[in-house]
XYZ file of C-alpha atoms in Angstrom:
671
model
C 113.450 165.555 80.097
C 114.409 169.229 80.333
C 116.974 170.768 77.963
C 120.135 170.329 80.131
C 119.138 166.712 80.902
C 118.706 166.006 77.190
C 122.056 167.611 76.391
C 123.775 165.481 79.067
C 122.231 162.291 77.657
C 123.281 162.993 74.068
C 126.763 164.420 74.672
C 129.379 161.890 73.498
C 132.250 164.061 72.257
C 134.498 163.407 75.248
C 134.536 163.502 79.041
C 131.431 165.018 80.645
C 130.756 166.282 84.150
C 127.069 166.658 85.035
C 126.646 168.905 88.082
C 123.355 167.614 89.408
C 121.789 169.566 92.263
C 119.669 167.774 94.869
C 116.446 166.362 93.363
C 117.394 167.357 89.806
C 116.864 163.911 88.244
C 120.430 162.598 88.031
C 119.452 158.902 88.074
C 117.140 159.619 85.158
C 120.027 161.126 83.191
C 122.242 158.089 83.848
C 119.569 155.521 82.924
C 118.449 157.448 79.813
C 122.080 157.758 78.752
C 122.600 153.986 79.042
C 119.561 153.517 76.785
C 120.889 156.190 74.354
C 124.366 154.581 74.223
C 122.837 151.210 73.284
C 119.979 152.331 71.008
C 121.508 155.323 69.234
C 125.282 155.358 69.700
C 126.087 151.769 68.751
C 127.552 150.585 72.058
C 127.002 146.950 73.067
C 125.579 146.557 76.616
C 128.720 144.649 77.692
C 130.875 147.695 76.816
C 129.093 149.950 79.334
C 129.537 150.192 83.111
C 127.499 152.392 85.452
C 129.157 152.697 88.863
C 127.341 153.674 92.058
C 128.162 153.727 95.788
C 125.433 151.499 97.252
C 123.657 148.282 96.339
C 120.376 150.134 96.681
C 121.329 152.733 94.048
C 122.610 149.977 91.724
C 119.387 148.013 92.144
C 117.215 151.051 91.435
C 119.268 151.782 88.331
C 118.994 148.172 87.104
C 115.217 148.248 87.484
C 114.895 151.574 85.662
C 117.132 150.464 82.778
C 115.234 147.166 82.462
C 111.965 149.142 82.133
C 113.437 151.558 79.590
C 114.880 148.759 77.467
C 111.889 146.417 77.573
C 112.105 143.701 74.977
C 115.769 144.405 74.199
C 118.677 142.346 75.460
C 120.954 144.104 77.912
C 123.013 141.013 78.659
C 126.484 141.904 79.885
C 125.625 145.454 80.999
C 127.482 146.284 84.231
C 125.561 148.263 86.847
C 127.489 147.841 90.067
C 129.063 149.518 93.055
C 132.738 150.504 92.902
C 133.494 147.580 95.225
C 131.524 145.034 93.153
C 133.345 146.133 90.008
C 136.681 145.873 91.854
C 135.691 142.382 92.977
C 134.881 141.333 89.384
C 138.301 142.552 88.235
C 140.145 140.848 91.082
C 138.279 137.602 90.529
C 139.295 137.587 86.879
C 142.925 138.644 87.430
C 143.623 137.203 90.905
C 146.541 135.054 89.726
C 148.495 138.103 88.536
C 148.511 139.439 92.106
C 149.288 136.083 93.718
C 145.736 135.371 94.908
C 143.489 132.463 94.074
C 140.059 133.390 92.622
C 138.264 132.224 95.793
C 140.004 134.759 98.065
C 137.934 135.811 101.094
C 136.622 139.294 101.779
C 137.022 140.257 105.419
C 134.534 142.588 107.074
C 135.610 145.247 109.553
C 135.141 143.002 112.606
C 137.465 140.377 111.045
C 140.111 142.976 110.255
C 139.646 144.368 113.776
C 140.463 140.901 115.208
C 143.562 140.596 113.018
C 144.756 144.015 114.190
C 144.091 143.011 117.817
C 146.386 139.981 117.268
C 149.073 142.029 115.522
C 149.030 144.716 118.218
C 148.479 142.163 121.017
C 146.011 144.514 122.681
C 142.328 144.791 123.563
C 142.391 148.615 123.657
C 139.408 149.264 121.395
C 140.154 152.938 120.897
C 143.718 152.257 119.766
C 142.498 149.457 117.470
C 139.790 151.632 115.922
C 142.283 154.468 115.354
C 144.735 152.079 113.699
C 141.996 150.518 111.575
C 140.826 153.962 110.466
C 144.394 155.076 109.691
C 145.079 151.982 107.540
C 141.779 152.430 105.711
C 142.681 156.068 105.073
C 146.075 155.099 103.669
C 144.491 152.552 101.353
C 141.863 155.033 100.141
C 144.641 157.529 99.426
C 146.558 154.794 97.565
C 149.483 154.775 99.991
C 151.266 151.437 100.517
C 152.964 150.374 103.794
C 156.438 151.548 102.669
C 155.124 154.974 101.689
C 153.170 155.197 104.948
C 156.388 154.502 106.871
C 158.331 157.107 104.905
C 155.634 159.765 105.415
C 154.965 159.108 109.120
C 155.644 162.318 111.006
C 154.860 161.249 114.565
C 155.400 158.203 116.739
C 151.791 156.992 116.607
C 151.603 157.150 112.789
C 154.984 155.443 112.570
C 153.721 152.596 114.764
C 150.523 152.351 112.674
C 152.628 152.131 109.483
C 154.516 149.125 110.920
C 151.214 147.485 111.864
C 149.903 148.222 108.334
C 152.827 146.213 106.888
C 152.199 143.161 109.117
C 148.431 143.462 108.610
C 148.841 143.318 104.807
C 151.183 140.331 105.050
C 148.651 138.550 107.281
C 145.826 139.206 104.814
C 147.948 137.817 101.980
C 148.756 134.714 104.034
C 145.032 134.204 104.663
C 144.381 134.701 100.929
C 142.028 137.481 102.058
C 141.334 141.095 101.166
C 139.547 143.776 103.147
C 136.906 146.170 101.844
C 139.391 148.916 100.846
C 141.526 146.384 98.928
C 138.665 145.859 96.469
C 139.562 149.267 94.991
C 143.251 149.489 95.884
C 144.304 146.100 94.451
C 142.763 146.641 90.973
C 144.668 149.955 90.757
C 147.897 148.155 91.719
C 147.074 145.430 89.210
C 146.656 147.952 86.375
C 149.844 149.810 87.333
C 151.871 146.604 87.256
C 150.208 144.728 84.370
C 149.560 146.777 81.254
C 147.956 143.815 79.469
C 145.287 143.544 82.159
C 144.624 147.288 81.933
C 144.297 147.155 78.131
C 141.927 144.213 78.413
C 139.600 146.055 80.837
C 139.793 149.309 78.836
C 138.655 147.367 75.751
C 135.980 145.589 77.772
C 134.487 148.747 79.346
C 134.335 151.376 76.614
C 131.997 153.820 78.352
C 131.759 154.601 82.080
C 128.987 156.424 83.959
C 129.881 157.337 87.543
C 127.243 158.359 90.079
C 127.870 160.554 93.194
C 131.272 161.573 91.842
C 131.914 163.980 94.728
C 132.126 160.940 97.049
C 135.089 159.320 95.275
C 138.385 158.995 97.116
C 141.879 159.183 95.610
C 141.926 155.447 94.878
C 138.536 155.414 93.127
C 139.524 158.461 91.075
C 142.714 156.665 89.985
C 140.692 153.592 88.973
C 138.285 155.673 86.845
C 141.177 157.548 85.227
C 142.976 154.302 84.351
C 139.869 152.645 82.922
C 138.901 155.613 80.748
C 142.484 156.111 79.563
C 143.205 158.817 76.978
C 139.771 158.425 75.398
C 138.006 159.857 78.449
C 134.707 158.303 77.362
C 132.801 158.846 80.569
C 129.994 160.791 82.231
C 130.598 161.725 85.876
C 127.546 162.919 87.790
C 128.069 164.774 91.052
C 127.287 167.730 93.279
C 130.016 169.557 95.192
C 127.334 170.880 97.587
C 126.573 167.323 98.749
C 130.152 166.232 99.485
C 129.775 164.985 103.072
C 132.184 162.068 103.274
C 135.524 163.841 103.749
C 136.033 161.952 107.035
C 135.884 158.716 105.035
C 138.564 159.730 102.564
C 136.222 161.155 99.883
C 137.751 164.184 98.228
C 135.524 166.853 96.685
C 138.690 168.136 94.969
C 138.276 165.193 92.548
C 135.622 167.320 90.824
C 138.114 170.164 90.354
C 140.822 167.669 89.378
C 138.686 166.523 86.437
C 138.964 169.983 84.880
C 142.781 169.740 85.146
C 143.212 166.103 84.070
C 140.764 166.303 81.159
C 141.225 169.577 79.281
C 138.321 168.656 76.952
C 135.911 168.256 79.896
C 132.411 169.595 79.260
C 130.312 170.713 82.257
C 126.500 170.639 82.202
C 124.476 171.889 85.196
C 121.128 170.463 86.283
C 119.498 173.178 88.398
C 115.773 172.440 88.154
C 114.663 170.598 91.283
C 111.692 168.207 91.003
C 111.460 167.487 94.724
C 111.030 170.501 96.976
C 108.941 173.627 97.412
C 110.396 177.071 96.622
C 110.837 177.953 100.323
C 112.818 174.807 101.081
C 115.093 175.407 98.085
C 115.555 179.068 98.962
C 116.695 178.008 102.438
C 119.114 175.411 100.984
C 120.560 177.863 98.425
C 121.013 180.586 101.051
C 122.758 178.276 103.542
C 125.142 176.746 100.995
C 125.988 180.155 99.480
C 128.139 180.736 102.602
C 130.595 178.086 101.333
C 133.243 178.867 98.690
C 132.082 177.302 95.394
C 133.818 174.962 92.989
C 131.029 175.596 90.463
C 128.257 178.204 90.738
C 124.721 176.819 90.596
C 121.326 177.697 92.011
C 118.480 175.253 92.399
C 114.988 176.342 91.393
C 111.589 174.682 91.433
C 108.125 175.272 89.993
C 106.408 173.240 92.715
C 104.917 176.292 94.457
C 105.900 178.342 97.491
C 105.115 175.691 100.139
C 104.829 175.962 103.932
C 106.988 178.172 106.113
C 109.965 176.388 107.660
C 109.349 175.891 111.387
C 112.220 176.373 113.834
C 111.513 175.245 117.404
C 113.639 175.972 120.473
C 113.029 173.107 122.942
C 113.818 173.244 126.655
C 115.682 169.878 126.621
C 116.197 166.685 124.587
C 113.194 165.155 126.318
C 111.058 168.147 125.381
C 112.427 168.113 121.810
C 111.581 164.418 121.288
C 108.097 164.902 122.764
C 107.446 167.975 120.625
C 108.598 166.221 117.401
C 106.357 163.202 118.045
C 103.314 165.371 118.915
C 103.806 167.561 115.820
C 104.236 164.511 113.615
C 101.027 162.913 114.906
C 99.035 166.144 114.536
C 100.379 166.716 111.008
C 99.599 163.137 109.971
C 96.051 163.425 111.310
C 95.485 166.780 109.600
C 97.068 165.901 106.265
C 95.824 162.289 105.997
C 99.362 161.133 105.218
C 101.234 157.873 105.942
C 103.964 157.329 108.541
C 106.430 156.599 105.730
C 106.008 160.208 104.512
C 107.986 161.386 107.571
C 111.669 161.316 108.432
C 113.462 162.430 111.582
C 117.087 163.234 110.767
C 120.019 163.878 113.119
C 123.791 164.328 113.119
C 124.766 161.340 115.307
C 123.305 157.903 116.073
C 123.195 158.623 119.829
C 120.401 161.167 119.219
C 117.971 158.420 118.150
C 117.587 156.686 121.514
C 115.264 159.205 123.166
C 113.189 159.522 119.971
C 112.740 155.760 119.832
C 111.401 155.778 123.403
C 108.793 158.434 122.567
C 107.769 156.768 119.290
C 107.358 153.406 121.008
C 105.383 155.044 123.808
C 102.935 156.456 121.231
C 102.891 153.152 119.285
C 104.269 154.860 116.169
C 106.071 152.381 113.845
C 109.580 153.410 112.813
C 112.624 152.034 111.040
C 116.147 153.110 111.834
C 118.933 153.550 109.308
C 122.367 152.391 110.211
C 120.873 149.881 112.678
C 122.164 146.310 112.791
C 122.299 144.845 109.323
C 120.826 141.405 108.699
C 124.341 140.182 107.910
C 125.704 141.397 111.248
C 123.527 139.009 113.246
C 125.606 136.337 115.011
C 123.667 133.419 113.511
C 124.196 134.714 109.956
C 127.896 135.354 110.597
C 128.174 131.760 111.901
C 126.892 130.386 108.601
C 128.933 132.820 106.533
C 132.087 131.561 108.297
C 131.391 128.071 106.841
C 130.778 129.566 103.399
C 134.023 131.520 103.567
C 135.933 128.424 104.583
C 134.420 126.401 101.734
C 135.535 129.147 99.325
C 138.995 129.575 100.844
C 140.327 127.140 103.435
C 143.228 129.520 104.221
C 140.796 132.039 105.745
C 141.900 131.722 109.396
C 139.256 133.977 111.031
C 136.522 131.915 109.317
C 138.273 128.656 110.334
C 138.236 129.580 114.034
C 134.556 130.571 114.011
C 133.373 127.540 112.032
C 135.486 125.082 114.027
C 134.006 126.252 117.331
C 130.368 127.059 116.418
C 128.705 124.736 117.296
C 131.386 123.023 119.446
C 132.960 119.982 117.778
C 135.400 118.770 120.412
C 138.026 121.206 119.105
C 139.123 123.032 122.267
C 141.122 126.176 122.871
C 144.319 124.270 123.623
C 144.145 122.476 120.257
C 143.512 125.794 118.476
C 146.368 127.510 120.306
C 148.800 124.722 119.352
C 147.515 124.808 115.791
C 147.935 128.608 115.690
C 151.509 128.446 117.013
C 152.465 125.743 114.505
C 150.805 127.594 111.601
C 152.544 130.893 112.319
C 155.931 129.212 112.869
C 155.598 127.421 109.511
C 153.973 130.319 107.618
C 150.891 128.328 106.724
C 147.137 128.492 107.358
C 145.404 126.739 110.275
C 143.625 124.418 107.840
C 146.825 123.353 106.081
C 148.675 122.968 109.417
C 146.107 120.404 110.616
C 147.274 117.986 107.887
C 151.018 118.338 108.555
C 152.841 115.481 110.289
C 154.885 117.898 112.416
C 151.747 119.271 113.998
C 149.907 115.940 114.205
C 152.671 114.412 116.326
C 152.216 117.203 118.897
C 148.627 116.493 119.973
C 146.564 113.611 121.344
C 144.678 111.162 119.107
C 141.190 112.274 120.196
C 141.934 115.981 119.563
C 143.479 115.183 116.194
C 140.534 113.003 115.197
C 138.006 115.790 115.952
C 140.104 118.346 114.102
C 140.592 116.168 111.023
C 136.909 115.194 110.925
C 136.064 118.879 110.709
C 138.687 119.625 108.019
C 137.710 116.622 105.915
C 134.065 117.618 106.164
C 134.996 121.068 104.789
C 136.850 119.338 101.903
C 133.697 117.352 101.094
C 131.629 120.538 101.081
C 134.172 122.182 98.758
C 133.665 119.416 96.195
C 129.889 119.739 96.444
C 129.948 123.548 96.328
C 130.973 123.622 92.669
C 128.718 120.731 91.674
C 125.442 120.632 93.613
C 122.669 123.249 93.917
C 123.502 125.808 96.615
C 120.269 125.192 98.579
C 120.909 121.465 98.841
C 124.469 121.899 100.147
C 123.350 124.498 102.693
C 120.484 122.416 104.078
C 122.782 119.386 104.438
C 125.315 121.581 106.253
C 122.681 122.778 108.771
C 121.596 119.186 109.430
C 125.162 117.895 109.845
C 126.292 120.561 112.321
C 122.862 120.383 114.065
C 122.623 124.144 114.075
C 118.952 124.307 115.081
C 119.565 122.181 118.187
C 122.639 124.321 118.994
C 120.500 127.504 118.918
C 117.806 126.047 121.178
C 120.480 124.744 123.605
C 122.257 128.087 123.875
C 119.367 130.591 123.786
C 116.008 131.235 125.422
C 113.266 129.527 123.303
C 111.918 132.853 121.954
C 115.359 134.160 120.928
C 116.293 130.774 119.424
C 113.126 130.812 117.321
C 113.895 134.305 115.963
C 117.469 133.269 115.127
C 116.398 130.028 113.454
C 113.847 131.964 111.336
C 116.683 134.314 110.251
C 118.796 131.297 109.287
C 115.961 129.804 107.197
C 115.383 133.214 105.562
C 119.063 133.435 104.681
C 119.202 129.895 103.272
C 115.980 130.482 101.306
C 117.363 133.703 99.860
C 120.668 132.072 98.833
C 118.862 129.063 97.366
C 116.857 131.432 95.166
C 119.995 133.334 94.135
C 121.550 130.017 93.161
C 118.760 129.149 90.759
C 119.328 130.186 87.134
C 117.376 133.314 86.260
C 116.952 134.256 82.647
C 115.609 137.738 83.356
C 117.940 140.684 83.807
C 118.947 140.849 87.448
C 121.807 140.580 89.871
C 124.910 139.225 88.177
C 125.098 136.456 90.771
C 121.776 134.773 89.920
C 122.271 131.172 88.801
C 125.694 130.891 90.441
C 127.132 128.048 92.486
C 127.826 128.265 96.198
C 131.422 129.430 95.731
C 130.387 132.403 93.614
C 127.499 133.230 95.941
C 129.879 133.381 98.898
C 131.892 136.311 97.535
C 128.670 138.092 96.630
C 127.411 137.651 100.219
C 130.678 138.931 101.729
C 130.411 142.054 99.628
C 126.693 142.657 100.162
C 127.035 142.256 103.901
C 129.518 145.114 103.910
C 127.649 147.388 101.554
C 124.337 147.466 103.393
C 122.427 144.248 103.843
C 119.256 143.163 102.126
C 116.769 145.590 100.663
C 113.186 144.849 101.591
C 109.930 146.569 100.607
C 109.304 149.886 102.348
C 107.108 149.517 105.467
C 104.667 152.237 106.544
C 106.917 153.609 109.270
C 108.628 156.862 110.224
C 112.254 156.822 109.063
C 114.903 157.643 111.675
C 118.248 158.298 110.077
C 121.555 160.074 110.380
C 122.064 162.835 107.823
C 124.860 160.822 106.205
C 122.619 157.777 105.716
C 119.744 159.917 104.370
C 121.690 161.279 101.387
C 119.964 160.339 98.140
C 116.578 159.864 99.853
C 113.524 162.141 99.918
C 110.549 162.468 102.251
C 107.336 164.476 102.202
C 107.983 165.901 105.665
C 111.300 166.206 107.484
C 112.142 166.886 111.132
C 115.767 167.976 111.495
C 116.671 167.763 115.194
C 119.559 168.883 117.412
C 120.561 171.747 115.110
C 122.919 173.317 117.655
C 126.477 174.550 117.806
C 128.551 171.521 118.856
C 126.222 169.008 117.183
C 125.590 170.489 113.713
C 128.209 171.855 113.171
C 129.974 169.141 115.142
C 132.116 170.218 118.094
C 135.336 168.955 116.455
C 134.621 171.069 113.361
C 133.910 174.158 115.463
C 137.231 173.748 117.310
C 139.200 172.896 114.150
C 141.528 175.463 112.597
C 140.715 174.083 109.142
C 137.713 176.003 107.658
C 136.916 173.083 105.318
C 135.580 171.193 108.369
C 132.786 173.747 108.911
C 132.160 173.791 105.144
C 131.531 170.026 105.203
C 129.135 170.457 108.159
C 127.285 173.154 106.188
C 126.955 170.738 103.271
C 125.480 168.245 105.743
C 122.868 170.850 106.738
C 122.205 171.431 103.018
C 121.686 167.690 102.501
C 119.251 167.668 105.462
C 117.208 170.595 104.128
C 117.011 169.192 100.591
C 115.612 165.823 101.742
C 112.267 167.593 102.374
C 109.605 167.849 99.690
C 106.735 169.711 101.352
C 107.534 170.679 104.934
C 110.610 171.145 107.098
C 110.750 171.353 110.897
C 114.068 172.276 112.506
C 114.610 172.031 116.272
C 117.364 172.801 118.774
C 117.644 172.492 122.570
C 118.369 175.321 125.009
C 119.852 172.803 127.469
C 121.307 169.349 126.882
C 122.882 166.696 129.090
C 126.551 166.098 128.353
C 128.597 163.651 130.442
C 125.938 163.768 133.142
C 125.965 167.602 133.367
C 123.318 169.989 132.011
C 124.865 172.415 129.511
C 123.406 175.542 127.928
C 123.249 175.313 124.123
C 123.280 177.803 121.257
C 121.248 177.423 118.053
C 123.398 176.396 115.085
C 124.855 179.205 112.979
C 123.154 177.503 110.002
C 119.678 178.445 111.312
C 120.571 182.147 111.083
C 121.641 181.579 107.448
C 118.082 180.631 106.372
C 116.124 183.601 104.867
C 114.105 185.188 107.704
C 110.951 185.546 105.611
C 110.755 181.771 105.122
C 110.949 180.857 108.827
C 108.475 180.767 111.697
C 110.110 180.443 115.159
C 108.549 178.626 118.124
C 109.489 178.588 121.779
C 112.307 181.098 121.491
C 111.959 183.982 123.994
C 114.573 186.062 122.126
C 112.411 186.056 119.051
C 110.149 188.974 118.123
C 107.734 186.574 116.400
C 106.985 184.747 119.663
C 103.497 186.291 119.971
C 102.688 185.543 116.337
C 103.835 181.941 116.869
C 101.516 181.627 119.887
C 98.572 182.847 117.793
C 99.571 180.470 114.994
C 99.599 177.573 117.487
C 96.169 178.516 118.806
C 94.623 178.733 115.328
C 96.213 175.385 114.404
C 94.716 173.760 117.509
C 91.300 175.270 116.721
C 91.527 173.789 113.199
C 92.293 170.294 114.554
C 89.410 170.551 117.044
C 87.068 171.533 114.207
C 88.226 168.505 112.182
C 87.637 166.235 115.184
C 84.170 167.743 115.575
C 83.326 166.875 111.962
C 84.448 163.251 112.298
C-alpha cells in the first residue's frame, strides 16, 4: 500500500472521508481496513458492516476479505448493499412497523401495475413519470403528507395523492418496494429509539463505498447508525458523481464536513490503472467543473498511446470504423475480445453496433440487457415463491393463479378483486370468506380453493423441507414443462425450460448449508431464499464468469469497471452532454455530464478511442452534429484527430493511417 492508503486503513480517531480518485485502489483500502479492524483494533467481525451499491461489488469485497483473513473466522461480518442491509433490519423489526417478517418486495413492474390500477390508466408515460416522482420522494425521505404540502403544480399534486393510495395499497399487500428498503428503516429508527440503539450497538463500525452516490435517505440511515460516535470510513469521489437523476446527491460529501466537525479527509491520487496521457485528459476535462475537494490523479504507468478522436460521416460509418479498428488492434496486439469495451451515453446507441459486431462474428456482451430474473418463466416461478412467503401479495397471487391456467378465469378474479377491495382484505383471504363464496358457482369456487389450499400446503413445507425438493414438486404439480411446450415453439420452450432448471438448481444449492464464508443466505429455507431472490433480481441478476467478449455498456453501467482498450462513441453535443442538459438553465446538469465523460475516459487502461458523427438520423431526419465540448477540453498534445476536415493534423493522420496499414501488412507477411 502507498502512504495515504496506509493512513486511511489505520485511522480510527473518528469519522473519515477517503477521496479516492478513479483506479486509486479504494476497494483495497476498504478490505484492508476490515482486516485491520479485526486483527489490530479489537473489533469483532459481527460489529462491522461494509456497505456497497451493487451485489457485484459486495461479492468482490467478500472474496477479497476471505483471502486476506484466511484461517480466521469472520462469522457475522456484514458485507452487503444498502438495500440488503435495509432488508435485514426490516426483517428483524418488521412487527414494529406493522409488517410480518415475510413481507414481499415488489419490483418496478409490479409497482407499475399497482400505479396503473390506482390511476386507472394505461398511459405509460404518465405512469413512468408518477413512478419516478414517487421514487424521488422516497429517496429524499418525503412522506405522502409532506409531498402533498410541497406540491407546487397540478401534476405534482395529483402524484402526491397517488403516492398516498400507492403506499396504502403496498401496506395492504404486506409489500414494500425497492425504495422502501432504505426509507422504512429510517422511519423505524426515528420512531423507535430502542431499535436504533440495538442496531448502533450491533454495528459499531461502518465502511461505505461509492459515498458520492448516496441519496438523502441513505445519508440519513448512515448518520443514524453511526450516531454521535461517528465511527465510519466513507470512500467516495465527487468527480464520479453521475447519478443525480436517480436522487443521488454529491452534496452529501460536503454535508459530511458540516455534520461531523471532527471529519478527517485523506486523498488517494495515485492511479494504478491508466497511462499518463489518459489521466492527463481526465484531469483536464474535469478541471472545468467547480470542485468540492481539489485532487489530481497521477500515474507511473508510462506515457501511453495518443488518444484518437475520429469524426465519422454517420452512425453507420462510426459503427463500421469502431469494429474495423477493434479487429485491427486485436490482431496487432494479440489481445482478447474481453480487453475491449465500447461505451455510450444511451442504450439506443448499441443497436447499430450489435449489427456490425454480429456481422463480423465478434462475440459481445451487453450491460443493462435483460436480466436473468426479468425473463417471463423466472418471474412465473418467483410469483409462486412470493405467494408462499406472503399470501397477501396480490400481484403475485394473480400471476400464480393464472400461470399455467387452473380453471380460475377472469370473471372469478374480477369478483374476487371487487370483494377484496370492498372488505379491505387480500385476494387470498377473500377466497376463504363466506360472503364471497356465496357469490360464485361451485366449479369456480372449487378451482380457486384448490389453488389456495395448495399454496397453504407449500407454506408448511417451505419452512420444513429442503428448498430443492419443494421446488421440484411444485414444477411437477403445476406441470410447468408441459405448459411451456404447449404455449411456445419447441426451440423457445427448450430455452425457457433450461432457464427454469438453472434457476431451481441455483436455489437448491443456496438452500444447502455452507460452512464456508459466503452469501448470508446459504443454508436458508425457501422462505428466506425468496426475499433474497426478490432483492437480487432488482439489484442486477446473477454474476457469471467473464466470457471472452467485447463489452458494450452505457457509461453509467461501466462505472467501477476497467478495460485495456476503450471506444467512447457518440461524443457529440446533444448526446454527451445530453440535449436536456444543454438546454437546462441549471449549470449542475452540464457538470454531471462532464463527470460522465470523466468516468468514460478513466475506464481505459492503455488506449482510448473517441468518436463523433458529423450527421445523425433523428426522428427520421438527417441532422448535422457538432463534436462535444468535452473533446476540446482534452490537451491538444495528447490527441490525434482522424476524418475531420477542419483539423490541421488531417495530413499527419493520413500518413499515420498509411504507416499503420503497412505495419499490419508486414505482420501478415510474416505469418
